[in-house]
Tab-separated table of C-alpha atoms in Angstrom:
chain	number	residue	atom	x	y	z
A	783	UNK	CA	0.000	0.000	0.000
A	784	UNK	CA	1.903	3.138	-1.465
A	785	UNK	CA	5.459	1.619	-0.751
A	786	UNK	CA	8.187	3.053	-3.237
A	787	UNK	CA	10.783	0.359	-3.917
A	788	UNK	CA	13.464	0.939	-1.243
A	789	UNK	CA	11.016	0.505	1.815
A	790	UNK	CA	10.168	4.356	1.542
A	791	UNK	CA	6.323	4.952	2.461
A	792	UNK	CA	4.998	7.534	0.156
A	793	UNK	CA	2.763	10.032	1.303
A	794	UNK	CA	-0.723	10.360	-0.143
A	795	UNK	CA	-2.347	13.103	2.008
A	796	UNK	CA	-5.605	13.878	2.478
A	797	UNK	CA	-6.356	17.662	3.033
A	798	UNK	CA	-9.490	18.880	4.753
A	799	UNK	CA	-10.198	22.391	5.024
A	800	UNK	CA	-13.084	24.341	6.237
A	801	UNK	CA	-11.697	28.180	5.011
A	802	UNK	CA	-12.528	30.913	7.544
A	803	UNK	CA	-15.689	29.180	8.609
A	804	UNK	CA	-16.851	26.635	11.692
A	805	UNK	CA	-17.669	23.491	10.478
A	806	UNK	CA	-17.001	21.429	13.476
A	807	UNK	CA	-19.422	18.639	11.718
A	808	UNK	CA	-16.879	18.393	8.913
A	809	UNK	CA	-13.679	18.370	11.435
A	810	UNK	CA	-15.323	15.722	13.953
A	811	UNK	CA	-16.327	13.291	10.801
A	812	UNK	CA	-13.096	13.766	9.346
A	813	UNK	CA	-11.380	12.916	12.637
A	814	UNK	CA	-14.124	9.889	12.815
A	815	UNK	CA	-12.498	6.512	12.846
A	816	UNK	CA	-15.282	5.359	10.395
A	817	UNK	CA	-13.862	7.921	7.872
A	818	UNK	CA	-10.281	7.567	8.865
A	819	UNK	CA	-10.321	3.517	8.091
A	820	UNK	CA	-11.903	4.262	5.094
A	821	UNK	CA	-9.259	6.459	3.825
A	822	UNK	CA	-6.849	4.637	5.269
A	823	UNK	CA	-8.137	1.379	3.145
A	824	UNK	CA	-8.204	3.746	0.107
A	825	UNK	CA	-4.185	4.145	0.026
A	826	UNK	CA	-3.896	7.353	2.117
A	827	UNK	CA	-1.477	7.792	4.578
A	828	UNK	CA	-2.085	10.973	6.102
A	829	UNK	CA	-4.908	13.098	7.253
A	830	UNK	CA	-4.237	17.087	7.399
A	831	UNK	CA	-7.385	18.731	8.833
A	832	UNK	CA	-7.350	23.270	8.371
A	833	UNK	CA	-9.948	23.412	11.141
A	834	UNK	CA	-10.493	27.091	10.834
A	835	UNK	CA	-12.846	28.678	13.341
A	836	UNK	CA	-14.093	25.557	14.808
A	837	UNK	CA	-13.952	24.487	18.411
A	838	UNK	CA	-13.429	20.474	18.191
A	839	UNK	CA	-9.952	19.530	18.095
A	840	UNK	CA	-8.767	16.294	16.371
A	841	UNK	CA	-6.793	14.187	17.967
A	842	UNK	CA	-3.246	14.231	16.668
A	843	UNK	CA	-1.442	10.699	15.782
A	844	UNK	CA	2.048	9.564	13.955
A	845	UNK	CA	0.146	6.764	11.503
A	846	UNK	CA	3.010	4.113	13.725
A	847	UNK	CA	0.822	2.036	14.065
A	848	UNK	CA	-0.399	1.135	10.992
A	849	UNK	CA	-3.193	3.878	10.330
A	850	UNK	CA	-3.516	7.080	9.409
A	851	UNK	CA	-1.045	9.951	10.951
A	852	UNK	CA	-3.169	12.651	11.681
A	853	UNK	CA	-2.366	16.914	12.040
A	854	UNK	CA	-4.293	19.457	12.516
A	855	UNK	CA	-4.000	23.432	12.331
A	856	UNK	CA	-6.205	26.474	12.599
A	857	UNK	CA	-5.305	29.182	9.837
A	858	UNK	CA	-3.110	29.699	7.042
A	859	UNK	CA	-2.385	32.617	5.328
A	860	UNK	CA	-2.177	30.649	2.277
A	861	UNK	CA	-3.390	26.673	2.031
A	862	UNK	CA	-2.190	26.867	-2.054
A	863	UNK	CA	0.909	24.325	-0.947
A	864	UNK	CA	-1.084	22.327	1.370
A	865	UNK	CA	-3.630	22.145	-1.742
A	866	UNK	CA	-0.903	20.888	-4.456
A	867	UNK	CA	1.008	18.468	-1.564
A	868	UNK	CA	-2.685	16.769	-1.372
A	869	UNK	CA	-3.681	13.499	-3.546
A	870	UNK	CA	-7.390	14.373	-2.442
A	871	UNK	CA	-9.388	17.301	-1.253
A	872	UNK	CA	-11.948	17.328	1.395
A	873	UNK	CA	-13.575	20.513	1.658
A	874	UNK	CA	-16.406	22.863	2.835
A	875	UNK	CA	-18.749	23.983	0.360
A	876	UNK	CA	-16.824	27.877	-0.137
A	877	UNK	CA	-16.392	28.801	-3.783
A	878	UNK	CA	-12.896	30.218	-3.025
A	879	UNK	CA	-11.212	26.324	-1.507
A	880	UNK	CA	-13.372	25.024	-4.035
A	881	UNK	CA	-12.198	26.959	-7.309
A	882	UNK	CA	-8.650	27.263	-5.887
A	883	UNK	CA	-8.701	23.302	-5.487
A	884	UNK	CA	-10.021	22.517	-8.966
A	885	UNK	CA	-7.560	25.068	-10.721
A	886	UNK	CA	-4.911	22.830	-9.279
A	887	UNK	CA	-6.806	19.637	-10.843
A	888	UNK	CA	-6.921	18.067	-7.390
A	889	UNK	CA	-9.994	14.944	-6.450
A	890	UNK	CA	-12.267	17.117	-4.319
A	891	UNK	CA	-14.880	15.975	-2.284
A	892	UNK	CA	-17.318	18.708	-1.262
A	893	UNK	CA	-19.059	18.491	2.081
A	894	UNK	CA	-21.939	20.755	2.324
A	895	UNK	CA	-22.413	22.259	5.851
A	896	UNK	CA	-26.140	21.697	6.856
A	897	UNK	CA	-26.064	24.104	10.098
A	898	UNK	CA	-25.765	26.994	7.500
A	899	UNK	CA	-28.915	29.277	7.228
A	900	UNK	CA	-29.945	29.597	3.911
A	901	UNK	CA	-27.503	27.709	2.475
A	902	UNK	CA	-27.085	28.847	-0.743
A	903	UNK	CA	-23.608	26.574	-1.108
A	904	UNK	CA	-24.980	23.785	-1.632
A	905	UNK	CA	-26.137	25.151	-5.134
A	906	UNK	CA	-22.900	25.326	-6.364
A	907	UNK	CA	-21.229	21.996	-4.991
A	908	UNK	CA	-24.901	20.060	-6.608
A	909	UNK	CA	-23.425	21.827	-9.564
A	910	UNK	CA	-20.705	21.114	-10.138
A	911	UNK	CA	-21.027	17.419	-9.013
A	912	UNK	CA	-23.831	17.178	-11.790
A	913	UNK	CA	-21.237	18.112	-13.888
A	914	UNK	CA	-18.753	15.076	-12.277
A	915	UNK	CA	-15.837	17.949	-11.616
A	916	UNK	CA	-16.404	16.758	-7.393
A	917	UNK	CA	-18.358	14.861	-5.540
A	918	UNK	CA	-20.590	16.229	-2.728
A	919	UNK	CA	-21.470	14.921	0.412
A	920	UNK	CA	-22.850	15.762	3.698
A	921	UNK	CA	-20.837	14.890	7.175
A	922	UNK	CA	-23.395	11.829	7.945
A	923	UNK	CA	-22.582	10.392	4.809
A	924	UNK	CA	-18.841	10.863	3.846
A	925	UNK	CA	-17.680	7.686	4.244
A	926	UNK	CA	-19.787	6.200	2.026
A	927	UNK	CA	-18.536	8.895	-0.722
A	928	UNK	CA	-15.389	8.078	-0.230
A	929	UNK	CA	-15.869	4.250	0.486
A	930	UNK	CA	-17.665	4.613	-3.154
A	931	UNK	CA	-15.679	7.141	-5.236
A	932	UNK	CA	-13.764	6.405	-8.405
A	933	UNK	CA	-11.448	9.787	-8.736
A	934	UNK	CA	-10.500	8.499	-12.318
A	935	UNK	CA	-14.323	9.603	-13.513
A	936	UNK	CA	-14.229	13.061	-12.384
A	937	UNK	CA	-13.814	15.855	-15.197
A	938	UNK	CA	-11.439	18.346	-14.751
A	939	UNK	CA	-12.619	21.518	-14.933
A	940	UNK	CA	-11.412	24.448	-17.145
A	941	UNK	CA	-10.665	27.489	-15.634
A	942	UNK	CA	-13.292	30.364	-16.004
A	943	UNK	CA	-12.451	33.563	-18.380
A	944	UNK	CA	-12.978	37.287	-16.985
A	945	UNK	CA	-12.576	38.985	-20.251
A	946	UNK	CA	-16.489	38.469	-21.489
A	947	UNK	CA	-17.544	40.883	-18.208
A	948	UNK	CA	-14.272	42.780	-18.786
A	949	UNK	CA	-15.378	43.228	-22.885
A	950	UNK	CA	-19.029	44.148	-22.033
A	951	UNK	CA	-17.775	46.559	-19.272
A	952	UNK	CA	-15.439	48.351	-21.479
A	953	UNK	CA	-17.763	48.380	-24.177
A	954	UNK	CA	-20.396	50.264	-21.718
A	955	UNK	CA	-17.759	53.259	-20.923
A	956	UNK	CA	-17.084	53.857	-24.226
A	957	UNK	CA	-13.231	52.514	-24.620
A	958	UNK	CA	-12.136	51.278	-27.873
A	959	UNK	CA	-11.992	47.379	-28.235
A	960	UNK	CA	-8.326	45.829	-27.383
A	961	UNK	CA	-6.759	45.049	-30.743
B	970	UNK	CA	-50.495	101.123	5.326
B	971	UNK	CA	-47.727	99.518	7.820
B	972	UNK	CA	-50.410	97.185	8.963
B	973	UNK	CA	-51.269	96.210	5.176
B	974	UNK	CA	-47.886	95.427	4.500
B	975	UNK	CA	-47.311	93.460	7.407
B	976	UNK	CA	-49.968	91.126	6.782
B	977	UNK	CA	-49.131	91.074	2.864
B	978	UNK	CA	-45.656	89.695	4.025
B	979	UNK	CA	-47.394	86.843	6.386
B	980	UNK	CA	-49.059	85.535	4.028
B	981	UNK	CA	-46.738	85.174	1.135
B	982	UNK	CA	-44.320	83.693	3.457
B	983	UNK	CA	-45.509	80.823	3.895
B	984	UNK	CA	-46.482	80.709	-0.101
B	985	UNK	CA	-43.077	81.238	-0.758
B	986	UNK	CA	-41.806	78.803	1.261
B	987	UNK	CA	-44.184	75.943	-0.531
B	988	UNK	CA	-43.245	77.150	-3.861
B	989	UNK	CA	-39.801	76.446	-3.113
B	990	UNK	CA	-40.223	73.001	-1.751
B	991	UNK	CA	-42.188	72.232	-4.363
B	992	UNK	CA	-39.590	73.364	-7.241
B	993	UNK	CA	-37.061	71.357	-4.965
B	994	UNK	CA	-39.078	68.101	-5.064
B	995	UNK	CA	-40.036	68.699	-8.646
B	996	UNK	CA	-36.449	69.128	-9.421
B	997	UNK	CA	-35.240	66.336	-7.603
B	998	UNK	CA	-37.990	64.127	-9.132
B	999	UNK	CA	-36.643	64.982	-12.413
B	1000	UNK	CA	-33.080	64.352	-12.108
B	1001	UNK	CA	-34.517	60.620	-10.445
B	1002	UNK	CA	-36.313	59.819	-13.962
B	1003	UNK	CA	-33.822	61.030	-16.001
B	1004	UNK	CA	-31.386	58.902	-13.917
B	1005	UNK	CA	-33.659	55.725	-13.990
B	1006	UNK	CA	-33.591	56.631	-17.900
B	1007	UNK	CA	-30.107	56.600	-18.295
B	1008	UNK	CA	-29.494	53.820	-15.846
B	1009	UNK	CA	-28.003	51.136	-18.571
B	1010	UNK	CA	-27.629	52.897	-21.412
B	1011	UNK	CA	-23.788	52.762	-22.302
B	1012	UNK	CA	-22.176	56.095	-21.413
B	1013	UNK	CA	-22.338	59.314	-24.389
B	1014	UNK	CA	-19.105	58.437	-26.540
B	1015	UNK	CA	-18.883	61.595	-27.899
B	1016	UNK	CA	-17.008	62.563	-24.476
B	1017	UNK	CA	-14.703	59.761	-23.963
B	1018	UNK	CA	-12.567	59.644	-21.066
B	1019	UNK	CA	-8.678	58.478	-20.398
B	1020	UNK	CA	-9.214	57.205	-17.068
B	1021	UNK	CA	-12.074	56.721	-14.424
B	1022	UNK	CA	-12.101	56.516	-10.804
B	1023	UNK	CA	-12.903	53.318	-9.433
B	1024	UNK	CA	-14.291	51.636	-6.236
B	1025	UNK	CA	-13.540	48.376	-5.866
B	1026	UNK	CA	-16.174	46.491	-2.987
B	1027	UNK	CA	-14.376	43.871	-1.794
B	1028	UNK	CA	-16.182	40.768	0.375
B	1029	UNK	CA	-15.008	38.206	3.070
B	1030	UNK	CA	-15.023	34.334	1.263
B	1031	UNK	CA	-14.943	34.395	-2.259
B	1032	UNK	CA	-15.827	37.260	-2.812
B	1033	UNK	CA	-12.726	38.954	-3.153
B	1034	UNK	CA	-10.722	36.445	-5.001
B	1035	UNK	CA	-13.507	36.567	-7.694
B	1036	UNK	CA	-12.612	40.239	-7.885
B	1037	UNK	CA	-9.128	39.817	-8.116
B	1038	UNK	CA	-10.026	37.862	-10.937
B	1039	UNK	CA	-11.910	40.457	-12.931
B	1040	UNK	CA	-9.464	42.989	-12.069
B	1041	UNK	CA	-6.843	41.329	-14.015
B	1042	UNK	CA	-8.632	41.556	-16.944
B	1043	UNK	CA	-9.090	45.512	-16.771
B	1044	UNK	CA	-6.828	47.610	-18.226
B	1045	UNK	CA	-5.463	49.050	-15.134
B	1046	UNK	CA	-4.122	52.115	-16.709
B	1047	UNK	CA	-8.192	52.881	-17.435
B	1048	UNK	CA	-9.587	52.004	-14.033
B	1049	UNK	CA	-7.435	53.981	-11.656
B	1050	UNK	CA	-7.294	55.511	-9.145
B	1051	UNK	CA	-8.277	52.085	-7.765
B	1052	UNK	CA	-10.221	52.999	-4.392
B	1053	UNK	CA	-11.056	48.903	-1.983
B	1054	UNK	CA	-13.270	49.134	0.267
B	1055	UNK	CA	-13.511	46.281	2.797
B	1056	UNK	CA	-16.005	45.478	5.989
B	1057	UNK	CA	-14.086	46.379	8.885
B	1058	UNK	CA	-14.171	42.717	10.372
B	1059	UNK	CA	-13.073	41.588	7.030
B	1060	UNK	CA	-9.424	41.007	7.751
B	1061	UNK	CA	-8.305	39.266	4.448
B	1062	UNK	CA	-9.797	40.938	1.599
B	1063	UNK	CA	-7.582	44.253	1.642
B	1064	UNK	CA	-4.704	42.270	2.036
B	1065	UNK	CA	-5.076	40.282	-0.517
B	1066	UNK	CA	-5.657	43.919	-2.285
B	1067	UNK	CA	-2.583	45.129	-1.512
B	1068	UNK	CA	-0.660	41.749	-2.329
B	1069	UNK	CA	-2.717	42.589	-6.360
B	1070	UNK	CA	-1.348	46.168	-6.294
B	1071	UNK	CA	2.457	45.145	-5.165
B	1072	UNK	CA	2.046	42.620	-8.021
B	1073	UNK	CA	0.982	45.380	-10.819
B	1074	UNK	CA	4.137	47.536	-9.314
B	1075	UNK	CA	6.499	44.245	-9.930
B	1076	UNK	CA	5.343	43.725	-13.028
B	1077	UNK	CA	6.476	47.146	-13.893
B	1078	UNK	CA	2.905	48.801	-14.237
B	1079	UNK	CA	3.513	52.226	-13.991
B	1080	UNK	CA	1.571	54.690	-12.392
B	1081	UNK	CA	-0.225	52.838	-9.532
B	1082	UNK	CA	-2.669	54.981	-7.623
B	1083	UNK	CA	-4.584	53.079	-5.064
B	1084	UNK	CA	-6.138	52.992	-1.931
B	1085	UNK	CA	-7.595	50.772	0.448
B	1086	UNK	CA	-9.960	51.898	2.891
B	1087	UNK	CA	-12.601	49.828	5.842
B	1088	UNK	CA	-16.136	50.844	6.275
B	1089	UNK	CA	-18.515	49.595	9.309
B	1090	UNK	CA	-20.841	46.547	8.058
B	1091	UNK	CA	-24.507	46.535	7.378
B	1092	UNK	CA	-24.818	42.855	8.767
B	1093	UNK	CA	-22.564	40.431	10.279
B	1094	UNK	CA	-23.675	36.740	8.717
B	1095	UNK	CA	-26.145	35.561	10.828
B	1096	UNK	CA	-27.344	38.974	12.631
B	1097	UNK	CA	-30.788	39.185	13.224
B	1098	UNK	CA	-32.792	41.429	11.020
B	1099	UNK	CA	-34.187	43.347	13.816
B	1100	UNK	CA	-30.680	45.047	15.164
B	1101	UNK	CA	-29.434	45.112	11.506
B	1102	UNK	CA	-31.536	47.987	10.980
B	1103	UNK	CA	-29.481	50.061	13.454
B	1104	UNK	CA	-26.164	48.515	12.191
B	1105	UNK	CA	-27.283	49.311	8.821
B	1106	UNK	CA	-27.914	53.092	9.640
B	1107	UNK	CA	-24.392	52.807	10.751
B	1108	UNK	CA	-22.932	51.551	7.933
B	1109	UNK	CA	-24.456	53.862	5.675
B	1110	UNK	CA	-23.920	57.124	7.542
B	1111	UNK	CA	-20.247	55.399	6.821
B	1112	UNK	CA	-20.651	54.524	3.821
B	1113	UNK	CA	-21.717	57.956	2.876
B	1114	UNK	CA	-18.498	59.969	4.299
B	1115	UNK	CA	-16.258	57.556	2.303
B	1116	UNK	CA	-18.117	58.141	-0.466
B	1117	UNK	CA	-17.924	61.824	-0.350
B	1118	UNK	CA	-14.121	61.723	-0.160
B	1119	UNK	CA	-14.015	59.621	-3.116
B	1120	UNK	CA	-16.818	60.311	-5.584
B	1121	UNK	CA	-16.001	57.296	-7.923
B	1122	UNK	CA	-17.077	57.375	-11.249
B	1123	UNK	CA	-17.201	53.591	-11.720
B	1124	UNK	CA	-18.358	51.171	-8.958
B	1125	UNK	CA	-17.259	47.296	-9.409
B	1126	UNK	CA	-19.042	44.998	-6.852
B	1127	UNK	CA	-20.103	41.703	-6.773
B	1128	UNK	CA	-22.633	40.387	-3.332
B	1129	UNK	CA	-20.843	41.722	-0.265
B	1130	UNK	CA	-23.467	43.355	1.988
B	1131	UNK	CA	-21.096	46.157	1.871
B	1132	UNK	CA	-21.495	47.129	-1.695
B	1133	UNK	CA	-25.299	48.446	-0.805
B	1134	UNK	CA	-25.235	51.114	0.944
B	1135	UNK	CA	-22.243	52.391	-1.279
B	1136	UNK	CA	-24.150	51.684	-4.698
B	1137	UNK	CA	-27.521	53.435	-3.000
B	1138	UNK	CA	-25.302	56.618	-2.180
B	1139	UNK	CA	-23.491	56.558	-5.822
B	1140	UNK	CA	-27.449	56.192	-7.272
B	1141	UNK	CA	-27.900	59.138	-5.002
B	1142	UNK	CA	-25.046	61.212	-6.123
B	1143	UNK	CA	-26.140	60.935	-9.471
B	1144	UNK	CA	-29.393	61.701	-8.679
B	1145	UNK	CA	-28.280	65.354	-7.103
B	1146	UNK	CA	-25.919	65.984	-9.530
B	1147	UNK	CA	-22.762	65.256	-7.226
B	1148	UNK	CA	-20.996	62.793	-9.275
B	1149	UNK	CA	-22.745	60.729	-12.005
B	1150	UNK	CA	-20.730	56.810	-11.897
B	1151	UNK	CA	-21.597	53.649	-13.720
B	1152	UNK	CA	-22.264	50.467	-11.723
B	1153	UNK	CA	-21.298	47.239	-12.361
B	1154	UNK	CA	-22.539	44.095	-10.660
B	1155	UNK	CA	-21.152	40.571	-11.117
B	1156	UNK	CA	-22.975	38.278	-8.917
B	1157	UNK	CA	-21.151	35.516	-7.273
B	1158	UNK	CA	-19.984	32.011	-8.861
B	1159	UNK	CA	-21.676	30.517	-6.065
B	1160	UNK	CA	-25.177	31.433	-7.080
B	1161	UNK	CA	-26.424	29.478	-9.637
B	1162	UNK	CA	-30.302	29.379	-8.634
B	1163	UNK	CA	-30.775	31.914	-6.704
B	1164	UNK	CA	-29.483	35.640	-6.095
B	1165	UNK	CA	-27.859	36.939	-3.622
B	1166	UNK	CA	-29.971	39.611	-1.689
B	1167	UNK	CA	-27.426	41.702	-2.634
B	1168	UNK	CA	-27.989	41.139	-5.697
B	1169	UNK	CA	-31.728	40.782	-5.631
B	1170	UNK	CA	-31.982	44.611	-4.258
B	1171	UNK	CA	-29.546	46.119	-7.234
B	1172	UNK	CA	-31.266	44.432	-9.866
B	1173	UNK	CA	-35.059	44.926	-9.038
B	1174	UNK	CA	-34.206	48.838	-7.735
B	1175	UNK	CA	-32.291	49.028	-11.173
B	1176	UNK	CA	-29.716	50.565	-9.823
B	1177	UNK	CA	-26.852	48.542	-11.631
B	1178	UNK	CA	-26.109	50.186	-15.072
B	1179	UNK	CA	-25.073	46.601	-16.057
B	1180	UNK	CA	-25.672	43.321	-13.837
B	1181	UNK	CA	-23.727	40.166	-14.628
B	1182	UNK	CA	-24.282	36.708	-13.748
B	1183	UNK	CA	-22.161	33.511	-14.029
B	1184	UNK	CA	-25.039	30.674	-14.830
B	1185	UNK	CA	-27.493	30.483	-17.696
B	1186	UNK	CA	-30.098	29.286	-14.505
B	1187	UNK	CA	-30.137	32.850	-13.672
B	1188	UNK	CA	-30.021	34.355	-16.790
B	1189	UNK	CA	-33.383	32.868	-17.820
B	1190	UNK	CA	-34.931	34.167	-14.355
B	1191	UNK	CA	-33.525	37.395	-14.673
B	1192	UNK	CA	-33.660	38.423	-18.141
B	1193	UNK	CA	-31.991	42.155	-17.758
B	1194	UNK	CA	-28.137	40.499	-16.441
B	1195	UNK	CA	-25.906	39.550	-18.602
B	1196	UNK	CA	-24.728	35.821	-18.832
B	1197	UNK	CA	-20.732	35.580	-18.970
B	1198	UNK	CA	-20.187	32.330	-18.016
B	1199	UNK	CA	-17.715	31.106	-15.491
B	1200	UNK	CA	-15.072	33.633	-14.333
B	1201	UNK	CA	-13.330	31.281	-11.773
């Protein structure tokens, strides 16, 4: 399971991030042992939880003893490395982790917070998982998603293009159309 | 005849008085049509400018980076000077500002005028409606003074709370002649069903000159945006 040749584990690390938000649901299932045997039996060696605001704390572990080596912290200024060391994404349903993660062409699983009032996420993670570029889950049923997801079937996703609003804006002011 | 023309003035006084307030509202009435009018219609080419002053709304989340975003697309040498405005518990957003502007000035960009500037929020997420009303009141007695200082004549937003009570007071400024600006609205990436209330308020008020959204969903509800696709 993920051993290199000369007896060297390799690292397949699982990043879960919840932004600037509390999503203690997301950080407690993640920290689950339901959810951490199930990524463990999936090849991943390491679970690296960005707990943000949140008040549950995971319980830190090495992975010695033949499961997964668990680390936590609160903020980052920037989680862009944490994002490209990661072989899959587990994330809260923010368009900013979410668009930042698929730019990098990372397996993202998005887990929609249900405590949120008028939760207007959830639009976006439904679709874009209609349109296979993540899958989306709620905390009760993560393990399942990940028990049951095949990462080669996601699309990537093509980054978005500015210029039509920038075009239409420039248009309205009067400037002359970029050669 | 002292008592004749003391009585003439009492009564005309008061005549006067309506007569004025009544040219006032008339006047003010006016200008609102004729800015509802022109609200949309692309700006007179005959009198085009170099550059325009710009306010930049910036929001907590998303928000921001999908500002960023647009930003890079904009001739910068057009839109400047470049004037973010951020909540004041919004700790991230002018940073990440900044961080653009120090990026244009590597680059060699010449000519970089901006500034970056907090203003008191309308509502925290979550606030109850009730004490938002005060909060609000706040925020755009605020929002008002900043806007004085900088009279932009183009206003980029797209969903922060924030950007209300500044695009009100820029509809309001046109309206009274103060500074006349052009609004643009890009509503979030993240809403693909549904509006924002943000955006809900700008586009039934019609105060956005042009209103952009990201998914055709929305497009077909609201048939005055514009649809431009993804911009993350």
């Amino acid at each position: 399971m993920g051993e290199a040749r000369d007896g060297v584990k390799v690292k397949r690390v699982v990043f879960v991030t919840v932004g600037t938000t509390c999503f203690d649901a997301l950080v407690k299932v993640a920290d689950s042992q339901e959810v951490k045997d199930e990524l463990y039996r999936r090849g991943y060696t390491d679970l690296l939880i960005q707990m943000g605001r949140g008040s549950y704390l995971p319980i830190k572990s090495t992975g010695d003893d033949g499961s997964l080596a668990v680390d936590y912290f609160t903020f980052s200024s920037s989680i862009a490395d944490h994002l490209r060391s990661a072989s899959l994404v587990i994330s809260h349903a923010g368009s900013g982790s979410i668009f930042e993660t698929l730019q990098l062409g990372k397996p993202l699983i998005v887990v929609v917070n249900e405590d949120l009032m008028d939760n207007h996420q959830s639009e976006l993670a439904e679709e874009l998982a209609e349109r296979k570029h993540l899958y989306c889950a709620r905390p009760l049923t993560l393990h399942q998603t990940i028990a049951g997801m095949d990462l080669n079937s996601l699309v990537p996703y093509s980054p978005g293009d500015a210029t039509p609003v920038a075009k239409l804006i420039n248009r309205f002011l009067g400037f002359p159309e970029e050669s | 005849m002292e008592k004749n023309t003391s009585c003439f003035f009492s009564n005309s006084s008061p005549n006067l008085v309506i007569t004025c307030f009544v040219a006032f509202i008339t006047i003010i009435l006016v200008r609102f049509l004729y800015v509802i009018y022109r609200t949309g219609k692309p700006l007179n080419k005959r009198t085009p400018q170099q550059t325009l002053s710009t306010l930049i709304v910036l929001g907590s989340g998303g928000h921001t980076a999908e500002m960023i975003n647009l930003l890079l697309v904009l001739q910068k040498d057009r839109f400047t000077p470049r004037f973010y405005i951020a909540a004041a518990t919004d700790n991230m957003s002018l940073q990440k500002a900044r961080m653009f502007e120090n990026s244009l000035a590597d680059s060699g960009v010449k000519g970089i005028s901006a500034e970056f500037m907090q203003i008191y929020r309308s509502r925290e997420v979550g606030q109850s409606y009730v004490t938002s009303v005060w909060t609000t009141l706040v925020a755009t007695a605020h929002a008002l003074w900043l806007m004085i200082k900088i009279r932009p004549q183009v206003v980029l937003c797209n969903g922060p709370g924030t950007c209300i009570p500044l695009c009100v007071i820029a509809f309001i400024f046109k309206v009274v002649g103060i500074r006349w600006s052009s609004i643009f609205y890009v509503e979030s990436i993240a809403r693909v069903k549904r509006l924002s209330l943000s955006g809900l308020l700008l586009y039934k008020l019609q105060i956005a000159d042009q209103f952009f959204v990201q998914w055709p969903q929305l497009q077909r509800k609201y048939p005055r945006a514009h649809y431009v696709g993804c911009l993350m």
